[in-house]
PDB file of N, H, CA, C and O in Angstrom:
ATOM      1  N   PHE A   1       0.842  -1.181   0.000  1.00  0.00           N
ATOM      2  CA  PHE A   1       0.000   0.000   0.000  1.00  0.00           C
ATOM      3  C   PHE A   1       0.878   1.232   0.000  1.00  0.00           C
ATOM      4  O   PHE A   1       1.729   1.402   0.874  1.00  0.00           O
ATOM      5  N   GLU A   2       0.670   2.082  -0.976  1.00  0.00           N
ATOM      6  H   GLU A   2      -0.021   1.943  -1.685  1.00  0.00           H
ATOM      7  CA  GLU A   2       1.442   3.321  -1.072  1.00  0.00           C
ATOM      8  C   GLU A   2       0.563   4.481  -0.643  1.00  0.00           C
ATOM      9  O   GLU A   2      -0.519   4.683  -1.194  1.00  0.00           O
ATOM     10  N   GLU A   3       1.025   5.244   0.339  1.00  0.00           N
ATOM     11  H   GLU A   3       1.904   5.080   0.786  1.00  0.00           H
ATOM     12  CA  GLU A   3       0.260   6.382   0.815  1.00  0.00           C
ATOM     13  C   GLU A   3       0.456   7.541  -0.142  1.00  0.00           C
ATOM     14  O   GLU A   3       1.585   7.897  -0.477  1.00  0.00           O
ATOM     15  N   ARG A   4      -0.660   8.134  -0.586  1.00  0.00           N
ATOM     16  H   ARG A   4      -1.578   7.845  -0.313  1.00  0.00           H
ATOM     17  CA  ARG A   4      -0.551   9.261  -1.512  1.00  0.00           C
ATOM     18  C   ARG A   4      -0.665  10.566  -0.750  1.00  0.00           C
ATOM     19  O   ARG A   4      -1.376  10.659   0.250  1.00  0.00           O
ATOM     20  N   GLU A   5       0.031  11.556  -1.228  1.00  0.00           N
ATOM     21  H   GLU A   5       0.609  11.481  -2.041  1.00  0.00           H
ATOM     22  CA  GLU A   5       0.005  12.865  -0.593  1.00  0.00           C
ATOM     23  C   GLU A   5      -1.247  13.605  -1.034  1.00  0.00           C
ATOM     24  O   GLU A   5      -1.608  13.576  -2.211  1.00  0.00           O
ATOM     25  N   VAL A   6      -1.904  14.260  -0.103  1.00  0.00           N
ATOM     26  H   VAL A   6      -1.611  14.283   0.853  1.00  0.00           H
ATOM     27  CA  VAL A   6      -3.100  15.029  -0.424  1.00  0.00           C
ATOM     28  C   VAL A   6      -2.659  16.371  -0.994  1.00  0.00           C
ATOM     29  O   VAL A   6      -2.018  17.163  -0.303  1.00  0.00           O
ATOM     30  N   MET A   7      -3.000  16.627  -2.248  1.00  0.00           N
ATOM     31  H   MET A   7      -3.521  15.984  -2.810  1.00  0.00           H
ATOM     32  CA  MET A   7      -2.597  17.851  -2.925  1.00  0.00           C
ATOM     33  C   MET A   7      -3.724  18.883  -2.927  1.00  0.00           C
ATOM     34  O   MET A   7      -3.459  20.083  -3.000  1.00  0.00           O
ATOM     35  N   THR A   8      -4.971  18.435  -2.847  1.00  0.00           N
ATOM     36  H   THR A   8      -5.187  17.460  -2.787  1.00  0.00           H
ATOM     37  CA  THR A   8      -6.114  19.318  -2.953  1.00  0.00           C
ATOM     38  C   THR A   8      -6.605  19.719  -1.578  1.00  0.00           C
ATOM     39  O   THR A   8      -6.789  18.873  -0.703  1.00  0.00           O
ATOM     40  N   VAL A   9      -6.813  20.991  -1.394  1.00  0.00           N
ATOM     41  H   VAL A   9      -6.663  21.678  -2.105  1.00  0.00           H
ATOM     42  CA  VAL A   9      -7.469  21.480  -0.192  1.00  0.00           C
ATOM     43  C   VAL A   9      -8.915  21.731  -0.608  1.00  0.00           C
ATOM     44  O   VAL A   9      -9.182  22.571  -1.467  1.00  0.00           O
ATOM     45  N   PHE A  10      -9.840  21.004   0.001  1.00  0.00           N
ATOM     46  H   PHE A  10      -9.623  20.322   0.699  1.00  0.00           H
ATOM     47  CA  PHE A  10     -11.232  21.128  -0.374  1.00  0.00           C
ATOM     48  C   PHE A  10     -11.848  22.353   0.282  1.00  0.00           C
ATOM     49  O   PHE A  10     -11.462  22.748   1.383  1.00  0.00           O
ATOM     50  N   ALA A  11     -12.815  22.948  -0.415  1.00  0.00           N
ATOM     51  H   ALA A  11     -13.128  22.627  -1.309  1.00  0.00           H
ATOM     52  CA  ALA A  11     -13.520  24.121   0.086  1.00  0.00           C
ATOM     53  C   ALA A  11     -15.016  23.821   0.136  1.00  0.00           C
ATOM     54  O   ALA A  11     -15.509  22.956  -0.588  1.00  0.00           O
ATOM     55  N   VAL A  12     -15.723  24.537   0.987  1.00  0.00           N
ATOM     56  H   VAL A  12     -15.322  25.239   1.575  1.00  0.00           H
ATOM     57  CA  VAL A  12     -17.169  24.390   1.066  1.00  0.00           C
ATOM     58  C   VAL A  12     -17.764  24.623  -0.325  1.00  0.00           C
ATOM     59  O   VAL A  12     -17.440  25.604  -0.993  1.00  0.00           O
ATOM     60  N   GLY A  13     -18.625  23.718  -0.742  1.00  0.00           N
ATOM     61  H   GLY A  13     -18.888  22.921  -0.199  1.00  0.00           H
ATOM     62  CA  GLY A  13     -19.258  23.802  -2.059  1.00  0.00           C
ATOM     63  C   GLY A  13     -18.629  22.912  -3.110  1.00  0.00           C
ATOM     64  O   GLY A  13     -19.243  22.656  -4.146  1.00  0.00           O
ATOM     65  N   ASP A  14     -17.408  22.430  -2.867  1.00  0.00           N
ATOM     66  H   ASP A  14     -16.909  22.637  -2.026  1.00  0.00           H
ATOM     67  CA  ASP A  14     -16.768  21.515  -3.819  1.00  0.00           C
ATOM     68  C   ASP A  14     -17.565  20.217  -3.912  1.00  0.00           C
ATOM     69  O   ASP A  14     -18.125  19.746  -2.922  1.00  0.00           O
ATOM     70  N   VAL A  15     -17.609  19.655  -5.099  1.00  0.00           N
ATOM     71  H   VAL A  15     -17.155  20.038  -5.903  1.00  0.00           H
ATOM     72  CA  VAL A  15     -18.268  18.364  -5.319  1.00  0.00           C
ATOM     73  C   VAL A  15     -17.180  17.306  -5.373  1.00  0.00           C
ATOM     74  O   VAL A  15     -16.212  17.432  -6.123  1.00  0.00           O
ATOM     75  N   VAL A  16     -17.346  16.263  -4.572  1.00  0.00           N
ATOM     76  H   VAL A  16     -18.132  16.161  -3.963  1.00  0.00           H
ATOM     77  CA  VAL A  16     -16.331  15.220  -4.443  1.00  0.00           C
ATOM     78  C   VAL A  16     -16.973  13.839  -4.537  1.00  0.00           C
ATOM     79  O   VAL A  16     -18.196  13.694  -4.530  1.00  0.00           O
ATOM     80  N   ARG A  17     -16.118  12.846  -4.623  1.00  0.00           N
ATOM     81  H   ARG A  17     -15.125  12.965  -4.629  1.00  0.00           H
ATOM     82  CA  ARG A  17     -16.536  11.447  -4.599  1.00  0.00           C
ATOM     83  C   ARG A  17     -15.462  10.688  -3.829  1.00  0.00           C
ATOM     84  O   ARG A  17     -14.289  11.061  -3.863  1.00  0.00           O
ATOM     85  N   LEU A  18     -15.855   9.637  -3.145  1.00  0.00           N
ATOM     86  H   LEU A  18     -16.807   9.333  -3.118  1.00  0.00           H
ATOM     87  CA  LEU A  18     -14.860   8.777  -2.503  1.00  0.00           C
ATOM     88  C   LEU A  18     -13.926   8.207  -3.562  1.00  0.00           C
ATOM     89  O   LEU A  18     -14.352   7.943  -4.686  1.00  0.00           O
ATOM     90  N   ASN A  19     -12.675   8.019  -3.218  1.00  0.00           N
ATOM     91  H   ASN A  19     -12.329   8.234  -2.305  1.00  0.00           H
ATOM     92  CA  ASN A  19     -11.714   7.437  -4.155  1.00  0.00           C
ATOM     93  C   ASN A  19     -12.190   6.087  -4.674  1.00  0.00           C
ATOM     94  O   ASN A  19     -11.877   5.710  -5.804  1.00  0.00           O
ATOM     95  N   SER A  20     -12.934   5.366  -3.867  1.00  0.00           N
ATOM     96  H   SER A  20     -13.188   5.672  -2.949  1.00  0.00           H
ATOM     97  CA  SER A  20     -13.424   4.040  -4.257  1.00  0.00           C
ATOM     98  C   SER A  20     -14.738   4.097  -5.027  1.00  0.00           C
ATOM     99  O   SER A  20     -15.275   3.054  -5.401  1.00  0.00           O
ATOM    100  N   GLY A  21     -15.269   5.304  -5.272  1.00  0.00           N
ATOM    101  H   GLY A  21     -14.833   6.151  -4.969  1.00  0.00           H
ATOM    102  CA  GLY A  21     -16.524   5.453  -6.009  1.00  0.00           C
ATOM    103  C   GLY A  21     -17.642   5.894  -5.086  1.00  0.00           C
ATOM    104  O   GLY A  21     -17.396   6.329  -3.961  1.00  0.00           O
ATOM    105  N   GLY A  22     -18.864   5.780  -5.561  1.00  0.00           N
ATOM    106  H   GLY A  22     -19.064   5.427  -6.475  1.00  0.00           H
ATOM    107  CA  GLY A  22     -20.013   6.161  -4.757  1.00  0.00           C
ATOM    108  C   GLY A  22     -20.672   7.412  -5.283  1.00  0.00           C
ATOM    109  O   GLY A  22     -20.341   7.888  -6.369  1.00  0.00           O
ATOM    110  N   PRO A  23     -21.620   7.956  -4.503  1.00  0.00           N
ATOM    111  CA  PRO A  23     -22.387   9.115  -4.962  1.00  0.00           C
ATOM    112  C   PRO A  23     -21.559  10.399  -4.960  1.00  0.00           C
ATOM    113  O   PRO A  23     -20.545  10.502  -4.269  1.00  0.00           O
ATOM    114  N   LEU A  24     -22.012  11.371  -5.745  1.00  0.00           N
ATOM    115  H   LEU A  24     -22.835  11.288  -6.306  1.00  0.00           H
ATOM    116  CA  LEU A  24     -21.426  12.705  -5.678  1.00  0.00           C
ATOM    117  C   LEU A  24     -21.847  13.323  -4.355  1.00  0.00           C
ATOM    118  O   LEU A  24     -22.991  13.172  -3.926  1.00  0.00           O
ATOM    119  N   MET A  25     -20.917  14.020  -3.711  1.00  0.00           N
ATOM    120  H   MET A  25     -19.988  14.142  -4.060  1.00  0.00           H
ATOM    121  CA  MET A  25     -21.167  14.639  -2.418  1.00  0.00           C
ATOM    122  C   MET A  25     -20.681  16.081  -2.467  1.00  0.00           C
ATOM    123  O   MET A  25     -19.763  16.405  -3.222  1.00  0.00           O
ATOM    124  N   THR A  26     -21.288  16.940  -1.672  1.00  0.00           N
ATOM    125  H   THR A  26     -22.033  16.678  -1.058  1.00  0.00           H
ATOM    126  CA  THR A  26     -20.892  18.343  -1.580  1.00  0.00           C
ATOM    127  C   THR A  26     -20.233  18.588  -0.227  1.00  0.00           C
ATOM    128  O   THR A  26     -20.765  18.200   0.813  1.00  0.00           O
ATOM    129  N   ILE A  27     -19.075  19.233  -0.253  1.00  0.00           N
ATOM    130  H   ILE A  27     -18.643  19.548  -1.098  1.00  0.00           H
ATOM    131  CA  ILE A  27     -18.364  19.558   0.983  1.00  0.00           C
ATOM    132  C   ILE A  27     -19.128  20.656   1.727  1.00  0.00           C
ATOM    133  O   ILE A  27     -19.420  21.708   1.158  1.00  0.00           O
ATOM    134  N   SER A  28     -19.448  20.407   2.996  1.00  0.00           N
ATOM    135  H   SER A  28     -19.210  19.552   3.458  1.00  0.00           H
ATOM    136  CA  SER A  28     -20.138  21.406   3.806  1.00  0.00           C
ATOM    137  C   SER A  28     -19.220  22.022   4.860  1.00  0.00           C
ATOM    138  O   SER A  28     -19.535  23.079   5.407  1.00  0.00           O
ATOM    139  N   ALA A  29     -18.094  21.381   5.151  1.00  0.00           N
ATOM    140  H   ALA A  29     -17.837  20.523   4.706  1.00  0.00           H
ATOM    141  CA  ALA A  29     -17.091  21.917   6.079  1.00  0.00           C
ATOM    142  C   ALA A  29     -15.783  21.192   5.812  1.00  0.00           C
ATOM    143  O   ALA A  29     -15.781  20.016   5.448  1.00  0.00           O
ATOM    144  N   ALA A  30     -14.678  21.889   5.992  1.00  0.00           N
ATOM    145  H   ALA A  30     -14.680  22.845   6.287  1.00  0.00           H
ATOM    146  CA  ALA A  30     -13.366  21.282   5.758  1.00  0.00           C
ATOM    147  C   ALA A  30     -12.354  21.861   6.730  1.00  0.00           C
ATOM    148  O   ALA A  30     -12.390  23.049   7.050  1.00  0.00           O
ATOM    149  N   SER A  31     -11.451  21.008   7.196  1.00  0.00           N
ATOM    150  H   SER A  31     -11.422  20.043   6.936  1.00  0.00           H
ATOM    151  CA  SER A  31     -10.354  21.457   8.048  1.00  0.00           C
ATOM    152  C   SER A  31      -9.084  20.782   7.574  1.00  0.00           C
ATOM    153  O   SER A  31      -9.125  19.671   7.047  1.00  0.00           O
ATOM    154  N   LYS A  32      -7.958  21.446   7.759  1.00  0.00           N
ATOM    155  H   LYS A  32      -7.924  22.349   8.187  1.00  0.00           H
ATOM    156  CA  LYS A  32      -6.677  20.899   7.320  1.00  0.00           C
ATOM    157  C   LYS A  32      -5.783  20.713   8.539  1.00  0.00           C
ATOM    158  O   LYS A  32      -5.724  21.568   9.423  1.00  0.00           O
ATOM    159  N   ASP A  33      -5.084  19.572   8.568  1.00  0.00           N
ATOM    160  H   ASP A  33      -5.132  18.877   7.850  1.00  0.00           H
ATOM    161  CA  ASP A  33      -4.118  19.314   9.627  1.00  0.00           C
ATOM    162  C   ASP A  33      -2.917  18.611   9.015  1.00  0.00           C
ATOM    163  O   ASP A  33      -2.827  18.496   7.793  1.00  0.00           O
ATOM    164  N   GLY A  34      -2.028  18.157   9.815  1.00  0.00           N
ATOM    165  H   GLY A  34      -2.101  18.250  10.808  1.00  0.00           H
ATOM    166  CA  GLY A  34      -0.825  17.489   9.319  1.00  0.00           C
ATOM    167  C   GLY A  34      -1.093  16.191   8.582  1.00  0.00           C
ATOM    168  O   GLY A  34      -0.226  15.695   7.863  1.00  0.00           O
ATOM    169  N   ASN A  35      -2.289  15.636   8.752  1.00  0.00           N
ATOM    170  H   ASN A  35      -2.993  16.040   9.336  1.00  0.00           H
ATOM    171  CA  ASN A  35      -2.645  14.390   8.070  1.00  0.00           C
ATOM    172  C   ASN A  35      -3.498  14.628   6.841  1.00  0.00           C
ATOM    173  O   ASN A  35      -4.035  13.672   6.281  1.00  0.00           O
ATOM    174  N   GLY A  36      -3.642  15.868   6.403  1.00  0.00           N
ATOM    175  H   GLY A  36      -3.205  16.644   6.858  1.00  0.00           H
ATOM    176  CA  GLY A  36      -4.424  16.163   5.210  1.00  0.00           C
ATOM    177  C   GLY A  36      -5.783  16.755   5.511  1.00  0.00           C
ATOM    178  O   GLY A  36      -6.379  17.388   4.639  1.00  0.00           O
ATOM    179  N   GLY A  37      -6.290  16.571   6.711  1.00  0.00           N
ATOM    180  H   GLY A  37      -5.806  16.057   7.420  1.00  0.00           H
ATOM    181  CA  GLY A  37      -7.550  17.193   7.099  1.00  0.00           C
ATOM    182  C   GLY A  37      -8.747  16.276   6.979  1.00  0.00           C
ATOM    183  O   GLY A  37      -8.657  15.142   6.508  1.00  0.00           O
ATOM    184  N   ASP A  38      -9.860  16.804   7.418  1.00  0.00           N
ATOM    185  H   ASP A  38      -9.934  17.725   7.801  1.00  0.00           H
ATOM    186  CA  ASP A  38     -11.132  16.093   7.377  1.00  0.00           C
ATOM    187  C   ASP A  38     -12.162  16.965   6.690  1.00  0.00           C
ATOM    188  O   ASP A  38     -12.071  18.193   6.711  1.00  0.00           O
ATOM    189  N   CYS A  39     -13.153  16.313   6.076  1.00  0.00           N
ATOM    190  H   CYS A  39     -13.227  15.316   6.059  1.00  0.00           H
ATOM    191  CA  CYS A  39     -14.216  17.018   5.390  1.00  0.00           C
ATOM    192  C   CYS A  39     -15.562  16.456   5.809  1.00  0.00           C
ATOM    193  O   CYS A  39     -15.732  15.247   5.964  1.00  0.00           O
ATOM    194  N   GLN A  40     -16.501  17.348   5.987  1.00  0.00           N
ATOM    195  H   GLN A  40     -16.363  18.331   5.862  1.00  0.00           H
ATOM    196  CA  GLN A  40     -17.897  16.961   6.196  1.00  0.00           C
ATOM    197  C   GLN A  40     -18.556  17.059   4.828  1.00  0.00           C
ATOM    198  O   GLN A  40     -18.413  18.071   4.141  1.00  0.00           O
ATOM    199  N   ALA A  41     -19.275  16.020   4.427  1.00  0.00           N
ATOM    200  H   ALA A  41     -19.391  15.198   4.985  1.00  0.00           H
ATOM    201  CA  ALA A  41     -19.918  15.994   3.119  1.00  0.00           C
ATOM    202  C   ALA A  41     -21.400  15.679   3.264  1.00  0.00           C
ATOM    203  O   ALA A  41     -21.817  14.976   4.184  1.00  0.00           O
ATOM    204  N   ILE A  42     -22.194  16.222   2.322  1.00  0.00           N
ATOM    205  H   ILE A  42     -21.855  16.793   1.574  1.00  0.00           H
ATOM    206  CA  ILE A  42     -23.638  16.001   2.275  1.00  0.00           C
ATOM    207  C   ILE A  42     -23.975  15.423   0.903  1.00  0.00           C
ATOM    208  O   ILE A  42     -23.377  15.806  -0.102  1.00  0.00           O
ATOM    209  N   TRP A  43     -24.927  14.509   0.868  1.00  0.00           N
ATOM    210  H   TRP A  43     -25.413  14.198   1.685  1.00  0.00           H
ATOM    211  CA  TRP A  43     -25.425  13.964  -0.396  1.00  0.00           C
ATOM    212  C   TRP A  43     -26.837  13.462  -0.154  1.00  0.00           C
ATOM    213  O   TRP A  43     -27.295  13.396   0.987  1.00  0.00           O
ATOM    214  N   PHE A  44     -27.529  13.106  -1.235  1.00  0.00           N
ATOM    215  H   PHE A  44     -27.157  13.160  -2.162  1.00  0.00           H
ATOM    216  CA  PHE A  44     -28.875  12.568  -1.112  1.00  0.00           C
ATOM    217  C   PHE A  44     -28.864  11.084  -1.419  1.00  0.00           C
ATOM    218  O   PHE A  44     -28.230  10.627  -2.370  1.00  0.00           O
ATOM    219  N   ARG A  45     -29.588  10.337  -0.583  1.00  0.00           N
ATOM    220  H   ARG A  45     -30.103  10.708   0.190  1.00  0.00           H
ATOM    221  CA  ARG A  45     -29.741   8.897  -0.768  1.00  0.00           C
ATOM    222  C   ARG A  45     -31.240   8.620  -0.688  1.00  0.00           C
ATOM    223  O   ARG A  45     -31.860   8.769   0.365  1.00  0.00           O
ATOM    224  N   ASN A  46     -31.808   8.213  -1.824  1.00  0.00           N
ATOM    225  H   ASN A  46     -31.304   8.092  -2.679  1.00  0.00           H
ATOM    226  CA  ASN A  46     -33.252   7.945  -1.886  1.00  0.00           C
ATOM    227  C   ASN A  46     -34.069   9.135  -1.382  1.00  0.00           C
ATOM    228  O   ASN A  46     -34.972   8.970  -0.561  1.00  0.00           O
ATOM    229  N   ASP A  47     -33.752  10.321  -1.872  1.00  0.00           N
ATOM    230  H   ASP A  47     -33.019  10.454  -2.539  1.00  0.00           H
ATOM    231  CA  ASP A  47     -34.444  11.567  -1.522  1.00  0.00           C
ATOM    232  C   ASP A  47     -34.297  11.975  -0.056  1.00  0.00           C
ATOM    233  O   ASP A  47     -35.005  12.870   0.406  1.00  0.00           O
ATOM    234  N   GLU A  48     -33.398  11.338   0.674  1.00  0.00           N
ATOM    235  H   GLU A  48     -32.823  10.611   0.298  1.00  0.00           H
ATOM    236  CA  GLU A  48     -33.123  11.734   2.051  1.00  0.00           C
ATOM    237  C   GLU A  48     -31.690  12.256   2.146  1.00  0.00           C
ATOM    238  O   GLU A  48     -30.767  11.691   1.560  1.00  0.00           O
ATOM    239  N   LYS A  49     -31.526  13.343   2.895  1.00  0.00           N
ATOM    240  H   LYS A  49     -32.276  13.802   3.371  1.00  0.00           H
ATOM    241  CA  LYS A  49     -30.192  13.922   3.065  1.00  0.00           C
ATOM    242  C   LYS A  49     -29.353  13.014   3.951  1.00  0.00           C
ATOM    243  O   LYS A  49     -29.802  12.561   5.004  1.00  0.00           O
ATOM    244  N   ALA A  50     -28.138  12.759   3.512  1.00  0.00           N
ATOM    245  H   ALA A  50     -27.774  13.127   2.656  1.00  0.00           H
ATOM    246  CA  ALA A  50     -27.173  11.979   4.292  1.00  0.00           C
ATOM    247  C   ALA A  50     -25.933  12.843   4.470  1.00  0.00           C
ATOM    248  O   ALA A  50     -25.650  13.716   3.649  1.00  0.00           O
ATOM    249  N   PHE A  51     -25.200  12.594   5.544  1.00  0.00           N
ATOM    250  H   PHE A  51     -25.430  11.885   6.210  1.00  0.00           H
ATOM    251  CA  PHE A  51     -23.949  13.334   5.751  1.00  0.00           C
ATOM    252  C   PHE A  51     -23.003  12.487   6.577  1.00  0.00           C
ATOM    253  O   PHE A  51     -23.418  11.627   7.353  1.00  0.00           O
ATOM    254  N   ALA A  52     -21.711  12.756   6.388  1.00  0.00           N
ATOM    255  H   ALA A  52     -21.375  13.455   5.757  1.00  0.00           H
ATOM    256  CA  ALA A  52     -20.675  12.037   7.120  1.00  0.00           C
ATOM    257  C   ALA A  52     -19.375  12.821   7.008  1.00  0.00           C
ATOM    258  O   ALA A  52     -19.237  13.705   6.163  1.00  0.00           O
ATOM    259  N   SER A  53     -18.428  12.483   7.873  1.00  0.00           N
ATOM    260  H   SER A  53     -18.541  11.765   8.560  1.00  0.00           H
ATOM    261  CA  SER A  53     -17.085  13.055   7.816  1.00  0.00           C
ATOM    262  C   SER A  53     -16.145  12.040   7.188  1.00  0.00           C
ATOM    263  O   SER A  53     -16.251  10.840   7.441  1.00  0.00           O
ATOM    264  N   PHE A  54     -15.225  12.530   6.369  1.00  0.00           N
ATOM    265  H   PHE A  54     -15.138  13.505   6.163  1.00  0.00           H
ATOM    266  CA  PHE A  54     -14.253  11.681   5.695  1.00  0.00           C
ATOM    267  C   PHE A  54     -12.872  12.314   5.784  1.00  0.00           C
ATOM    268  O   PHE A  54     -12.758  13.540   5.775  1.00  0.00           O
ATOM    269  N   PRO A  55     -11.819  11.502   5.870  1.00  0.00           N
ATOM    270  CA  PRO A  55     -10.473  12.054   5.720  1.00  0.00           C
ATOM    271  C   PRO A  55     -10.330  12.610   4.303  1.00  0.00           C
ATOM    272  O   PRO A  55     -10.759  11.966   3.346  1.00  0.00           O
ATOM    273  N   ALA A  56      -9.740  13.783   4.157  1.00  0.00           N
ATOM    274  H   ALA A  56      -9.391  14.306   4.935  1.00  0.00           H
ATOM    275  CA  ALA A  56      -9.593  14.408   2.838  1.00  0.00           C
ATOM    276  C   ALA A  56      -8.862  13.499   1.860  1.00  0.00           C
ATOM    277  O   ALA A  56      -9.148  13.531   0.663  1.00  0.00           O
ATOM    278  N   ARG A  57      -7.929  12.695   2.342  1.00  0.00           N
ATOM    279  H   ARG A  57      -7.696  12.669   3.315  1.00  0.00           H
ATOM    280  CA  ARG A  57      -7.159  11.827   1.440  1.00  0.00           C
ATOM    281  C   ARG A  57      -8.004  10.725   0.821  1.00  0.00           C
ATOM    282  O   ARG A  57      -7.550  10.041  -0.096  1.00  0.00           O
ATOM    283  N   CYS A  58      -9.234  10.540   1.310  1.00  0.00           N
ATOM    284  H   CYS A  58      -9.604  11.095   2.055  1.00  0.00           H
ATOM    285  CA  CYS A  58     -10.137   9.515   0.770  1.00  0.00           C
ATOM    286  C   CYS A  58     -11.081  10.069  -0.285  1.00  0.00           C
ATOM    287  O   CYS A  58     -11.908   9.334  -0.823  1.00  0.00           O
ATOM    288  N   LEU A  59     -10.965  11.377  -0.591  1.00  0.00           N
ATOM    289  H   LEU A  59     -10.292  11.975  -0.153  1.00  0.00           H
ATOM    290  CA  LEU A  59     -11.875  12.035  -1.521  1.00  0.00           C
ATOM    291  C   LEU A  59     -11.157  12.504  -2.775  1.00  0.00           C
ATOM    292  O   LEU A  59      -9.972  12.834  -2.751  1.00  0.00           O
ATOM    293  N   THR A  60     -11.910  12.525  -3.879  1.00  0.00           N
ATOM    294  H   THR A  60     -12.873  12.256  -3.898  1.00  0.00           H
ATOM    295  CA  THR A  60     -11.415  13.032  -5.155  1.00  0.00           C
ATOM    296  C   THR A  60     -12.307  14.186  -5.587  1.00  0.00           C
ATOM    297  O   THR A  60     -13.533  14.078  -5.537  1.00  0.00           O
ATOM    298  N   LEU A  61     -11.698  15.290  -6.011  1.00  0.00           N
ATOM    299  H   LEU A  61     -10.703  15.377  -6.052  1.00  0.00           H
ATOM    300  CA  LEU A  61     -12.444  16.452  -6.474  1.00  0.00           C
ATOM    301  C   LEU A  61     -13.095  16.144  -7.818  1.00  0.00           C
ATOM    302  O   LEU A  61     -12.430  15.671  -8.740  1.00  0.00           O
ATOM    303  N   VAL A  62     -14.396  16.413  -7.930  1.00  0.00           N
ATOM    304  H   VAL A  62     -14.936  16.797  -7.181  1.00  0.00           H
ATOM    305  CA  VAL A  62     -15.121  16.256  -9.192  1.00  0.00           C
ATOM    306  C   VAL A  62     -15.292  17.624  -9.846  1.00  0.00           C
ATOM    307  O   VAL A  62     -15.048  17.773 -11.043  1.00  0.00           O
ATOM    308  N   SER A  63     -15.714  18.633  -9.062  1.00  0.00           N
ATOM    309  H   SER A  63     -15.912  18.512  -8.089  1.00  0.00           H
ATOM    310  CA  SER A  63     -15.806  19.999  -9.586  1.00  0.00           C
ATOM    311  C   SER A  63     -15.751  20.996  -8.439  1.00  0.00           C
ATOM    312  O   SER A  63     -16.142  20.699  -7.310  1.00  0.00           O
ATOM    313  N   ARG A  64     -15.261  22.176  -8.757  1.00  0.00           N
ATOM    314  H   ARG A  64     -14.944  22.417  -9.674  1.00  0.00           H
ATOM    315  CA  ARG A  64     -15.184  23.271  -7.785  1.00  0.00           C
ATOM    316  C   ARG A  64     -16.528  23.971  -7.737  1.00  0.00           C
ATOM    317  O   ARG A  64     -17.295  23.934  -8.699  1.00  0.00           O
ATOM    318  N   ASP A  65     -16.807  24.608  -6.612  1.00  0.00           N
ATOM    319  H   ASP A  65     -16.184  24.638  -5.831  1.00  0.00           H
ATOM    320  CA  ASP A  65     -18.030  25.385  -6.446  1.00  0.00           C
ATOM    321  C   ASP A  65     -18.176  26.370  -7.605  1.00  0.00           C
ATOM    322  O   ASP A  65     -17.281  27.170  -7.876  1.00  0.00           O
ATOM    323  N   GLY A  66     -19.324  26.294  -8.285  1.00  0.00           N
ATOM    324  H   GLY A  66     -20.051  25.644  -8.066  1.00  0.00           H
ATOM    325  CA  GLY A  66     -19.596  27.222  -9.368  1.00  0.00           C
ATOM    326  C   GLY A  66     -19.054  26.810 -10.718  1.00  0.00           C
ATOM    327  O   GLY A  66     -19.218  27.561 -11.680  1.00  0.00           O
ATOM    328  N   SER A  67     -18.420  25.659 -10.843  1.00  0.00           N
ATOM    329  H   SER A  67     -18.287  25.049 -10.062  1.00  0.00           H
ATOM    330  CA  SER A  67     -17.898  25.275 -12.161  1.00  0.00           C
ATOM    331  C   SER A  67     -18.427  23.921 -12.598  1.00  0.00           C
ATOM    332  O   SER A  67     -18.087  23.447 -13.683  1.00  0.00           O
TER     333      SER A  67
END
């Protein structure tokens, strides 16, 4: 297992996906620390809002807020 360096700092409004796939999620809060930081994400599952926190290194940027 090779650990990858987190290059992207996520911002509120960014659309992301887990590195392993899954639904598109929107970042609602983000913090950065020596381990790359954590992000709170929101998405819809069967018309119900879902949310969870993820390590930033587990997320891939799909699009920036407004683009």
